mmCIF file of C-alpha atoms in Angstrom:
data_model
loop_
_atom_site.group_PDB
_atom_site.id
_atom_site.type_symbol
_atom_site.label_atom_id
_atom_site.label_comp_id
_atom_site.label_asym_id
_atom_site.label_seq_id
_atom_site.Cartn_x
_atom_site.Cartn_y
_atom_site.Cartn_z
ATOM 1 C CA UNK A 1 -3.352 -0.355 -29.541
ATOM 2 C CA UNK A 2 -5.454 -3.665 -29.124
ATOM 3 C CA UNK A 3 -9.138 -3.510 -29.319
ATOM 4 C CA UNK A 4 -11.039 -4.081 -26.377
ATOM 5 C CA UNK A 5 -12.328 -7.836 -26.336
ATOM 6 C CA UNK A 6 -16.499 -8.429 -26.770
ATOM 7 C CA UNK A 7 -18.576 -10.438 -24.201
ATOM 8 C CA UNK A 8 -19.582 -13.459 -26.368
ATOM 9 C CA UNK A 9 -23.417 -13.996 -25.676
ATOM 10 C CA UNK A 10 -24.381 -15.786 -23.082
ATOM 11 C CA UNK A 11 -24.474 -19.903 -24.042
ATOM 12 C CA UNK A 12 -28.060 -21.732 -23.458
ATOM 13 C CA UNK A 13 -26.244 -23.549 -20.204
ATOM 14 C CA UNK A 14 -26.008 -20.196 -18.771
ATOM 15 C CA UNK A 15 -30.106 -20.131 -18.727
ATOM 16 C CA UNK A 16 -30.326 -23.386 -17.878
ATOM 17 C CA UNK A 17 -27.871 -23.341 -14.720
ATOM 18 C CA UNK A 18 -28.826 -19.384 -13.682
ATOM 19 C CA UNK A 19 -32.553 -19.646 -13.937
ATOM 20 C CA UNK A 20 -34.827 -16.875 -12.589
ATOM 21 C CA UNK A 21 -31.347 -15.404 -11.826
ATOM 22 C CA UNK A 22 -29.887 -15.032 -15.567
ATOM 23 C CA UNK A 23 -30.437 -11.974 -15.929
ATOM 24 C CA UNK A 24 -28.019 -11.301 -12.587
ATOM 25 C CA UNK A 25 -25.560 -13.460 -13.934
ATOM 26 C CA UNK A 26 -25.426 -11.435 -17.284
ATOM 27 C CA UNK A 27 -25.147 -8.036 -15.522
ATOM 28 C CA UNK A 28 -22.530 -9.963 -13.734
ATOM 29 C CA UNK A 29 -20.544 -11.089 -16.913
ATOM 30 C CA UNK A 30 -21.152 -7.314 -18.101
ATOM 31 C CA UNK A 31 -19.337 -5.501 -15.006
ATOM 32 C CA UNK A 32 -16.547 -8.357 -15.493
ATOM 33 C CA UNK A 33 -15.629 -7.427 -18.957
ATOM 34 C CA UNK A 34 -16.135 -3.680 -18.216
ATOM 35 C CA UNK A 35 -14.875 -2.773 -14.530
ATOM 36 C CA UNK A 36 -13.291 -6.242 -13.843
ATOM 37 C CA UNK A 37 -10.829 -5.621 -16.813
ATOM 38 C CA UNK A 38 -10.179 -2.171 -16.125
ATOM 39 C CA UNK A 39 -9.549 -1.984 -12.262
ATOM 40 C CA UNK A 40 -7.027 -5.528 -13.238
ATOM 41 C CA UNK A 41 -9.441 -7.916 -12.037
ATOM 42 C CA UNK A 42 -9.495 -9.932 -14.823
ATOM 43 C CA UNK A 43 -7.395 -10.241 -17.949
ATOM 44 C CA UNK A 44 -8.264 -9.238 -21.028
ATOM 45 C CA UNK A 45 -8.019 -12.510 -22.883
ATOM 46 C CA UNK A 46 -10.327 -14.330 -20.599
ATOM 47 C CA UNK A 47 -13.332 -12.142 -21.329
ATOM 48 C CA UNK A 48 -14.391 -14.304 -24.471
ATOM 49 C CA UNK A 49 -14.698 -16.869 -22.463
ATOM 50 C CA UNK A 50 -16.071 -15.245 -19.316
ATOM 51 C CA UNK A 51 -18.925 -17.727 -19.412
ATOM 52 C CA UNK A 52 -17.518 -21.237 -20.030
ATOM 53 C CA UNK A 53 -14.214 -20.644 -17.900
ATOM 54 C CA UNK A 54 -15.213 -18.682 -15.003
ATOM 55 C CA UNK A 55 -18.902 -18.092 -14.724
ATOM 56 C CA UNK A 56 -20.291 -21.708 -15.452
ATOM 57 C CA UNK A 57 -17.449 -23.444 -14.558
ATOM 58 C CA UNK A 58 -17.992 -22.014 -10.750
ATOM 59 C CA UNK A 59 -21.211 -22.012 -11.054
ATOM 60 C CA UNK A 60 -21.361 -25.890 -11.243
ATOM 61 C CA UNK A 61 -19.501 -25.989 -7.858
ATOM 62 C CA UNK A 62 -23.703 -25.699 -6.404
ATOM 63 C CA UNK A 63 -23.568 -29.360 -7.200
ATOM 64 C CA UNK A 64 -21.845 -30.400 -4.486
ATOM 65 C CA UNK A 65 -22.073 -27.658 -1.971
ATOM 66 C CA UNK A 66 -24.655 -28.974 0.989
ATOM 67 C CA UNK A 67 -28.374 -27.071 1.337
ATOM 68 C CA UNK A 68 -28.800 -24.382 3.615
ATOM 69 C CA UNK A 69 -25.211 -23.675 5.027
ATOM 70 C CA UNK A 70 -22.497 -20.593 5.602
ATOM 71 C CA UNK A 71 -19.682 -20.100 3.072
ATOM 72 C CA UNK A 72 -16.763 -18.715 3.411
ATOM 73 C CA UNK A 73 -14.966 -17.486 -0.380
ATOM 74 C CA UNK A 74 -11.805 -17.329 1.040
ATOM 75 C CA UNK A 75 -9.601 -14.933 -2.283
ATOM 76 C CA UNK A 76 -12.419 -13.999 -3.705
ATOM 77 C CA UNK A 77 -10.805 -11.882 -6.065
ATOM 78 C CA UNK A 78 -13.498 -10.828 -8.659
ATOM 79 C CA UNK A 79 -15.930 -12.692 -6.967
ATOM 80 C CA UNK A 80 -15.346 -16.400 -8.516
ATOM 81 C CA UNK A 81 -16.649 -18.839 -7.215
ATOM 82 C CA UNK A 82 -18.631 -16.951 -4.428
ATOM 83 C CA UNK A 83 -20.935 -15.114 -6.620
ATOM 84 C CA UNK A 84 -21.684 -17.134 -9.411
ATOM 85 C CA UNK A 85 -22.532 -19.845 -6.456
ATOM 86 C CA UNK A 86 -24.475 -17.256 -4.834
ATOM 87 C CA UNK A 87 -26.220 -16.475 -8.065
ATOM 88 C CA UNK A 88 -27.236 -20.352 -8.044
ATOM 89 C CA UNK A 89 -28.122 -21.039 -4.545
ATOM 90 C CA UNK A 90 -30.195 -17.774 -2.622
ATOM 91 C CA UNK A 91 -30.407 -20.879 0.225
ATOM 92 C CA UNK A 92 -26.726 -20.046 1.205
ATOM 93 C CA UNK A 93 -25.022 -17.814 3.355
ATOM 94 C CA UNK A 94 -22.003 -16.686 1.410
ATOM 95 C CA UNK A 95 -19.011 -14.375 3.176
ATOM 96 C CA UNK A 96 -16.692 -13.386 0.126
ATOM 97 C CA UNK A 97 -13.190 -12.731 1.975
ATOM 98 C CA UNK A 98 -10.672 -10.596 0.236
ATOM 99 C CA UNK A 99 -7.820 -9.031 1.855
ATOM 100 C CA UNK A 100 -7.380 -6.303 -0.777
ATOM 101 C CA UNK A 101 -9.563 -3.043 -0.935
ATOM 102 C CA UNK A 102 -9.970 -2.219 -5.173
ATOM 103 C CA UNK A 103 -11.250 -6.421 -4.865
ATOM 104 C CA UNK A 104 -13.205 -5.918 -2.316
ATOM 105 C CA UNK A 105 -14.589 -2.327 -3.415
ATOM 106 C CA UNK A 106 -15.464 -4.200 -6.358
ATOM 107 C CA UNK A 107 -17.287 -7.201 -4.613
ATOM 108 C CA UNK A 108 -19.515 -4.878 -2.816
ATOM 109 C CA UNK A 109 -20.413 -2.997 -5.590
ATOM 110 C CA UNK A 110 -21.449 -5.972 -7.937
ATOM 111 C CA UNK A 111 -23.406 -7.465 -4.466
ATOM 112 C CA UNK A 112 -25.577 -4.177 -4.403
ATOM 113 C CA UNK A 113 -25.977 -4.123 -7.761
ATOM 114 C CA UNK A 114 -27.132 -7.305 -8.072
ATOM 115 C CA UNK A 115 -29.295 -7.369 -4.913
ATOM 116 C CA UNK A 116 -27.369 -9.943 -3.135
ATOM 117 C CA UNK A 117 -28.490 -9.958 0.456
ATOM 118 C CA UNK A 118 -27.199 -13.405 1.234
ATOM 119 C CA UNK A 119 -23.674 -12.310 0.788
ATOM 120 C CA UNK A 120 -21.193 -10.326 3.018
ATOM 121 C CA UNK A 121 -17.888 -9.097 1.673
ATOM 122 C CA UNK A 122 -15.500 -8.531 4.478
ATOM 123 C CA UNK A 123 -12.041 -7.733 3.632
ATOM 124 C CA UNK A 124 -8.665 -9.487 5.290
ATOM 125 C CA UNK A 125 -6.980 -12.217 5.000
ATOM 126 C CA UNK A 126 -8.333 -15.570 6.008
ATOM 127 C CA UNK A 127 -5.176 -16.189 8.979
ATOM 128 C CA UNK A 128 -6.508 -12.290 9.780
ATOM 129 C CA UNK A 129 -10.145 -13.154 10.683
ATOM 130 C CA UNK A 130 -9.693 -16.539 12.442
ATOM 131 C CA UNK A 131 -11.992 -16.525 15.778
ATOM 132 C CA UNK A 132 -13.404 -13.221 14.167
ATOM 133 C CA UNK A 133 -15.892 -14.350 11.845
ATOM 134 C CA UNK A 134 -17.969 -17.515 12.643
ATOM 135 C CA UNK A 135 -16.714 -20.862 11.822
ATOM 136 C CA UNK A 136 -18.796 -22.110 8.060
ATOM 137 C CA UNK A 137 -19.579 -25.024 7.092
ATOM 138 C CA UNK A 138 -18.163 -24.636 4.257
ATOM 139 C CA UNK A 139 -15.230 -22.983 2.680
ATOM 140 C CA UNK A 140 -14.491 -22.503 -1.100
ATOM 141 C CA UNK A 141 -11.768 -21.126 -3.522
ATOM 142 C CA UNK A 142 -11.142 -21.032 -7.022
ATOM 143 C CA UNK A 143 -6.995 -20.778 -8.034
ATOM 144 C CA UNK A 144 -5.892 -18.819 -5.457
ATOM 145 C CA UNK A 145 -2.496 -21.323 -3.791
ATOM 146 C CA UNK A 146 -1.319 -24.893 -3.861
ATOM 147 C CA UNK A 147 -3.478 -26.395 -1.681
ATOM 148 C CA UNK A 148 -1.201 -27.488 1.242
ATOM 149 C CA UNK A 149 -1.051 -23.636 1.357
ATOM 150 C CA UNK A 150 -4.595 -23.045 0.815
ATOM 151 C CA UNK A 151 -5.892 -25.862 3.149
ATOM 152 C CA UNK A 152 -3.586 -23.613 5.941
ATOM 153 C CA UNK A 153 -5.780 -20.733 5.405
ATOM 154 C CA UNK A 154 -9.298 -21.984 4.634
ATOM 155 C CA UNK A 155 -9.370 -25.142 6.762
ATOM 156 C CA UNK A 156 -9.104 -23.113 10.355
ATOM 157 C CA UNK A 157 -12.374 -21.077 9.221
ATOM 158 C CA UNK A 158 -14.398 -24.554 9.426
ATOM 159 C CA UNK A 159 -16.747 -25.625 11.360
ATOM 160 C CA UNK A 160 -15.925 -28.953 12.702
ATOM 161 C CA UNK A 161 -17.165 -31.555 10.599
ATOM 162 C CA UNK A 162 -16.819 -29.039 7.510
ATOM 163 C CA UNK A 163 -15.217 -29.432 4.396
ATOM 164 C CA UNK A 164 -13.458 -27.159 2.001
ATOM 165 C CA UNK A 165 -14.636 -27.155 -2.194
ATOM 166 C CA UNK A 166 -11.147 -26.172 -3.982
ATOM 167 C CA UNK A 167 -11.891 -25.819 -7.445
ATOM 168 C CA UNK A 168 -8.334 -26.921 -9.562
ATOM 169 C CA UNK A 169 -6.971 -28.131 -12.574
ATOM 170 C CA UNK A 170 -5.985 -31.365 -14.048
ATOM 171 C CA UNK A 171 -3.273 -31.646 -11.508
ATOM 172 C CA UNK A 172 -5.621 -32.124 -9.364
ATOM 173 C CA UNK A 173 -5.173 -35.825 -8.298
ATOM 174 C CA UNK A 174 -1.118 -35.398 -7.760
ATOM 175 C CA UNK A 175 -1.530 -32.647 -5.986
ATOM 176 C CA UNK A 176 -3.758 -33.608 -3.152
ATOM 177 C CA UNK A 177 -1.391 -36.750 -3.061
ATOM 178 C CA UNK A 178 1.485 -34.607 -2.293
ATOM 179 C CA UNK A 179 -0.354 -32.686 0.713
ATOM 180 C CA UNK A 180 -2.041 -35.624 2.522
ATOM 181 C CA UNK A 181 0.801 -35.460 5.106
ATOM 182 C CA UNK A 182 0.169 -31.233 5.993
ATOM 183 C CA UNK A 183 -3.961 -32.094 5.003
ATOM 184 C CA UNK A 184 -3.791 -34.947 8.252
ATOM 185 C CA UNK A 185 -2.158 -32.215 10.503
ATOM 186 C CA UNK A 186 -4.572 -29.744 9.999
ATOM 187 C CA UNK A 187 -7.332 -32.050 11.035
ATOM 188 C CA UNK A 188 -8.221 -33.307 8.111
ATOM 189 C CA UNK A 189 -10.444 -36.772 7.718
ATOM 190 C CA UNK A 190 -11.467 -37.391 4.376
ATOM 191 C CA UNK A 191 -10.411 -35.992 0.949
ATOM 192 C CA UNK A 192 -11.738 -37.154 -2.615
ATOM 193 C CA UNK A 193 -11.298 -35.403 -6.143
ATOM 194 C CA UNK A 194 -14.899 -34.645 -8.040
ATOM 195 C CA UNK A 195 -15.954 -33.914 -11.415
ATOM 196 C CA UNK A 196 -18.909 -31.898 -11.801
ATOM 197 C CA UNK A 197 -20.973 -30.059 -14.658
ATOM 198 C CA UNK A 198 -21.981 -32.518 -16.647
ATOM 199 C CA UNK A 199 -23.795 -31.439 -19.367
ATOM 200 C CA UNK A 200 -22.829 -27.824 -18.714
ATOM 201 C CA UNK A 201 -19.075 -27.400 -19.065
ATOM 202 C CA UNK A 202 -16.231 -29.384 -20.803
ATOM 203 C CA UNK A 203 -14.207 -30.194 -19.736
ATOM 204 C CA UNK A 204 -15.872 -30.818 -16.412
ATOM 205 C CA UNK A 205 -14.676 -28.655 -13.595
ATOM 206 C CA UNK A 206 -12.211 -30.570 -11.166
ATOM 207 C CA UNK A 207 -13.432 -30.179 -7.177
ATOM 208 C CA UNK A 208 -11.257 -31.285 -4.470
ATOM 209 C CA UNK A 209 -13.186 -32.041 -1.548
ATOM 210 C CA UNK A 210 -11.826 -31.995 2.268
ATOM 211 C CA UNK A 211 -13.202 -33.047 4.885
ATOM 212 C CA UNK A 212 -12.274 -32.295 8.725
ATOM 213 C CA UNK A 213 -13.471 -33.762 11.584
ATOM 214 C CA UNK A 214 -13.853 -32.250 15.225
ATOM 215 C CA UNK A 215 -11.176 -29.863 15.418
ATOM 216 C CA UNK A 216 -10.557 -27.880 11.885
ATOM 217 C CA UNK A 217 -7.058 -26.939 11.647
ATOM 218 C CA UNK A 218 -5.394 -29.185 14.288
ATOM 219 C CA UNK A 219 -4.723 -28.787 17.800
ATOM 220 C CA UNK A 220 -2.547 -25.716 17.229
ATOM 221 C CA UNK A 221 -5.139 -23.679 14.928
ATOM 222 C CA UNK A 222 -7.850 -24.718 17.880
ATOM 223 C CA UNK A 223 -5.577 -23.019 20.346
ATOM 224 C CA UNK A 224 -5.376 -19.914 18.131
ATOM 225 C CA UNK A 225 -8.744 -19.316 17.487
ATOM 226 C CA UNK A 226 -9.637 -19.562 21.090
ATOM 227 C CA UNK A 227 -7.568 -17.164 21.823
ATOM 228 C CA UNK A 228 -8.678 -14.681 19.241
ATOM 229 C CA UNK A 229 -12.244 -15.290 20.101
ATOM 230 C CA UNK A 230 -11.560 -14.604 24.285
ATOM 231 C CA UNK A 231 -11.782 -10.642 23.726
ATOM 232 C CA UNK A 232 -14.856 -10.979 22.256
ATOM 233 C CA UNK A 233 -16.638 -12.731 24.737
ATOM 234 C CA UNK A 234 -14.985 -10.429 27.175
ATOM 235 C CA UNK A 235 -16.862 -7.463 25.260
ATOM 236 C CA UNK A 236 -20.113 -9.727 25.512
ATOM 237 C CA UNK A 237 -20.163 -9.494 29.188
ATOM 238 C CA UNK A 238 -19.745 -6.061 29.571
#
């Protein structure tokens, strides 16, 4: 039988980047190596480096997220990035979406815990709630799918003019070359790899950034949501 692995303390980045809200992000780290690894959240292995690897390194995704705007976490998971970001930035209106129910039982528990009244959990898929929750600004994920895939399911939940923060490895670069084709046919305008955390994590954590203009997920995804969102509207009027 293996022992259980310790939550290292937390590193003086963590103080720096958390702030006020340290003490949240340590209770955070705390139900992650507890709960997270029990209920499967999380493996084992990673909780030595809980705070390098996961907490700071989303964390650091605040650099490039605009003030003031709705996120949508689309597979959440354990909560990374949305909560760490959350933890980081109380000006933000965070949705953590999760489609399954020990995740998202999870998410709402550390959300209460931690006082988190900026952030929603709703659970479903992201192709599930299209024209049911209201488009963001801003959508984010953290290794969830190749991001032709992912840029299908989190691209449709934008605004127009939004953009979507995929946080990814050092494949980064090739991948987004190999998707500009599917990226242009969901509506996509702009896309551009970034390195932030300076100073905080190293390696740096690897952001790609997409941008759509006016219609977020192409013609077809425009059709879909307005046809989702018809019911609704119907229900309004009543």
């Amino acid at each position: 039988m293996t022992e259980e692995a310790e939550l290292p303390q937390a590193p003086a980045e963590a103080r720096a980047v958390f702030g006020e809200f340290f003490p949240a992000a340590v209770r955070y780290a705390e139900l992650l190596a507890d709960a997270g690894v029990k209920r499967g959240l999380i493996g084992p292995r990673e909780v030595p480096r809980l705070w390098e690897r996961h907490l700071l390194n989303c964390a650091v995704l605040s650099e490039v997220v605009p003030e003031g705007v709705t996120v949508c976490d689309v597979g959440s998971g354990a909560g990374l990035p949305g909560i760490p970001l959350a933890l980081v930035r109380p000006d933000l209106k965070i949705t953590l979406l999760e489609p399954l129910l020990r995740r998202t039982n999870f998410l709402q528990e550390v959300v209460e815990l931690l006082g988190l009244e900026h952030v929603t959990v709703v659970r479903g898929r992201a192709e599930e709630v299209l024209g049911k929750l209201p488009p963001v600004h801003v959508v984010t994920a953290r290794a969830v799918a190749p991001l032709d895939r992912l840029a299908g399911w989190g691209v449709p939940l934008l605004r127009p003019y939004g953009e979507m923060l995929a946080l990814k490895g050092d494949t980064a670069e090739e991948e987004l070359k190999s998707t500009r084709s599917a990226l242009s046919k969901l509506g996509v305008v702009k896309t551009e790899v970034l390195q932030v955390g300076e100073g905080v994590v190293d390696p740096l954590s690897t952001v790609v950034r997409v941008e759509v203009g006016e219609s977020p997920g192409g013609v077809r995804f425009a059709a879909k949501r307005a046809k989702a969102a018809r019911p609704s509207r119907t229900r309004r009027r009543r």
